[in-house]
Amino acid sequence: MPMITVEWLEGRTQVQKTQLAEALTNAFVDIAKVSKDQVWIVFRDVKRSDWAMAGKLVSEQ
Amino acid sequence: MPMITVEWLEGRTQVQKTQLAEALTNAFVDIAKVSKDQVWIVFRDVKRSDWAMAGKLVSEQ
Amino acid sequence: MPMITVEWLEGRTQVQKTQLAEALTNAFVDIAKVSKDQVWIVFRDVKRSDWAMAGKLVSEQ
Amino acid sequence: MPMITVEWLEGRTQVQKTQLAEALTNAFVDIAKVSKDQVWIVFRDVKRSDWAMAGKLVSEQ
Amino acid sequence: MPMITVEWLEGRTQVQKTQLAEALTNAFVDIAKVSKDQVWIVFRDVKRSDWAMAGKLVSEQ
Amino acid sequence: MPMITVEWLEGRTQVQKTQLAEALTNAFVDIAKVSKDQVWIVFRDVKRSDWAMAGKLVSEQ
């Protein structure tokens, strides 16, 4: 542990995921003193037609 | 907040998601007195071959 | 199915959860045509010291 | 209930999911004494480019 | 990986969790051929007043 | 969005959560170019008797 899940709208690039994976992992190692290889991160890209805010799907806003 | 996630079998239409997004959001605003723009809803469509009930995948029932 | 999870700040009353359980279930039955007894809802109350927005824990805002 | 979610790297076969659905369900029925038809299992296949371990996406390791 | 989460009504004993942890892990090792130390399982006990089925909280049924 | 959830063993301090909330949020703003107030983070502390690794609950290891 820890298990970190990131749920967000699709559209981010692979480079951004790579950079975030490194930055988040470093933050947990530095601040929470966990072992680096015990940090798991899962990105879940959500389609704009599957995410609603303020009562409307993002694809319809 | 709140963050609402809906996990269900794929197959519902975009119209149904649109109507549910509106209905769920209104319920939270009316009953829980949250701000409308703070209601997030994520739909996760699950394939019939990825959901099991009573020990069997739905795709095999 | 569906499995609906509601993640929000603690503090809502039992009456509000009761009313939401009924309202959300009815919405799924009416709009998505699912069987009433197949609607599962789980509320997860999150402490203000466990939820961050805009970089700050809610308990510190 | 229970609702069991399995989050793992994609690549497992349909046969493995079928066998796991049966094995996990039996374990809950035998040990936790729940009704078989009340056991729900959802498999979430995650792409290697969406899962990071030790600071790197699995697709880049 | 895999990361397995079990969401259920509170009330199961520690012995049942111990036995399930072993049974589920063995099933993943045997069927999915994953390494034993890579199997993570999290149990989330949900209060009867936080779980609704068929439109009613379990605590009120 | 994004909605970030951190599932880990209980025991971290409030200071560590405060620092992580800031560090994770900054990483998302810098790398993913999201608006700061749109970053939600939820910490879920899990008891050692509710998390299993390698077939054993952490509380029994």
Short mmCIF file of C-alpha atoms in Angstrom, two decimals, chain C residues 31-59:
data_model
loop_
_atom_site.label_atom_id
_atom_site.label_comp_id
_atom_site.label_asym_id
_atom_site.label_seq_id
_atom_site.Cartn_x
_atom_site.Cartn_y
_atom_site.Cartn_z
CA ILE C 31 -35.50 5.62 -16.03
CA ALA C 32 -33.25 2.60 -16.34
CA LYS C 33 -36.00 -0.02 -16.00
CA VAL C 34 -34.06 -2.08 -13.49
CA SER C 35 -35.74 -4.26 -10.91
CA LYS C 36 -36.18 -2.43 -7.60
CA ASP C 37 -34.59 -5.15 -5.48
CA GLN C 38 -31.52 -5.08 -7.69
CA VAL C 39 -30.62 -1.51 -6.74
CA TRP C 40 -27.86 -1.39 -4.12
CA ILE C 41 -26.73 1.91 -2.62
CA VAL C 42 -23.81 2.41 -0.25
CA PHE C 43 -23.19 5.69 1.58
CA ARG C 44 -19.62 6.42 2.62
CA ASP C 45 -19.34 9.24 5.12
CA VAL C 46 -15.93 10.87 4.91
CA LYS C 47 -14.46 12.88 7.77
CA ARG C 48 -13.60 16.51 7.08
CA SER C 49 -10.02 15.66 7.93
CA ASP C 50 -9.96 13.02 5.18
CA TRP C 51 -11.25 15.07 2.26
CA ALA C 52 -9.18 17.69 0.47
CA MET C 53 -10.35 20.27 -2.02
CA ALA C 54 -8.14 22.80 -3.73
CA GLY C 55 -5.11 21.45 -1.91
CA LYS C 56 -6.44 21.77 1.63
CA LEU C 57 -8.24 19.36 3.92
CA VAL C 58 -11.80 20.55 4.49
CA SER C 59 -11.13 20.47 8.25
#
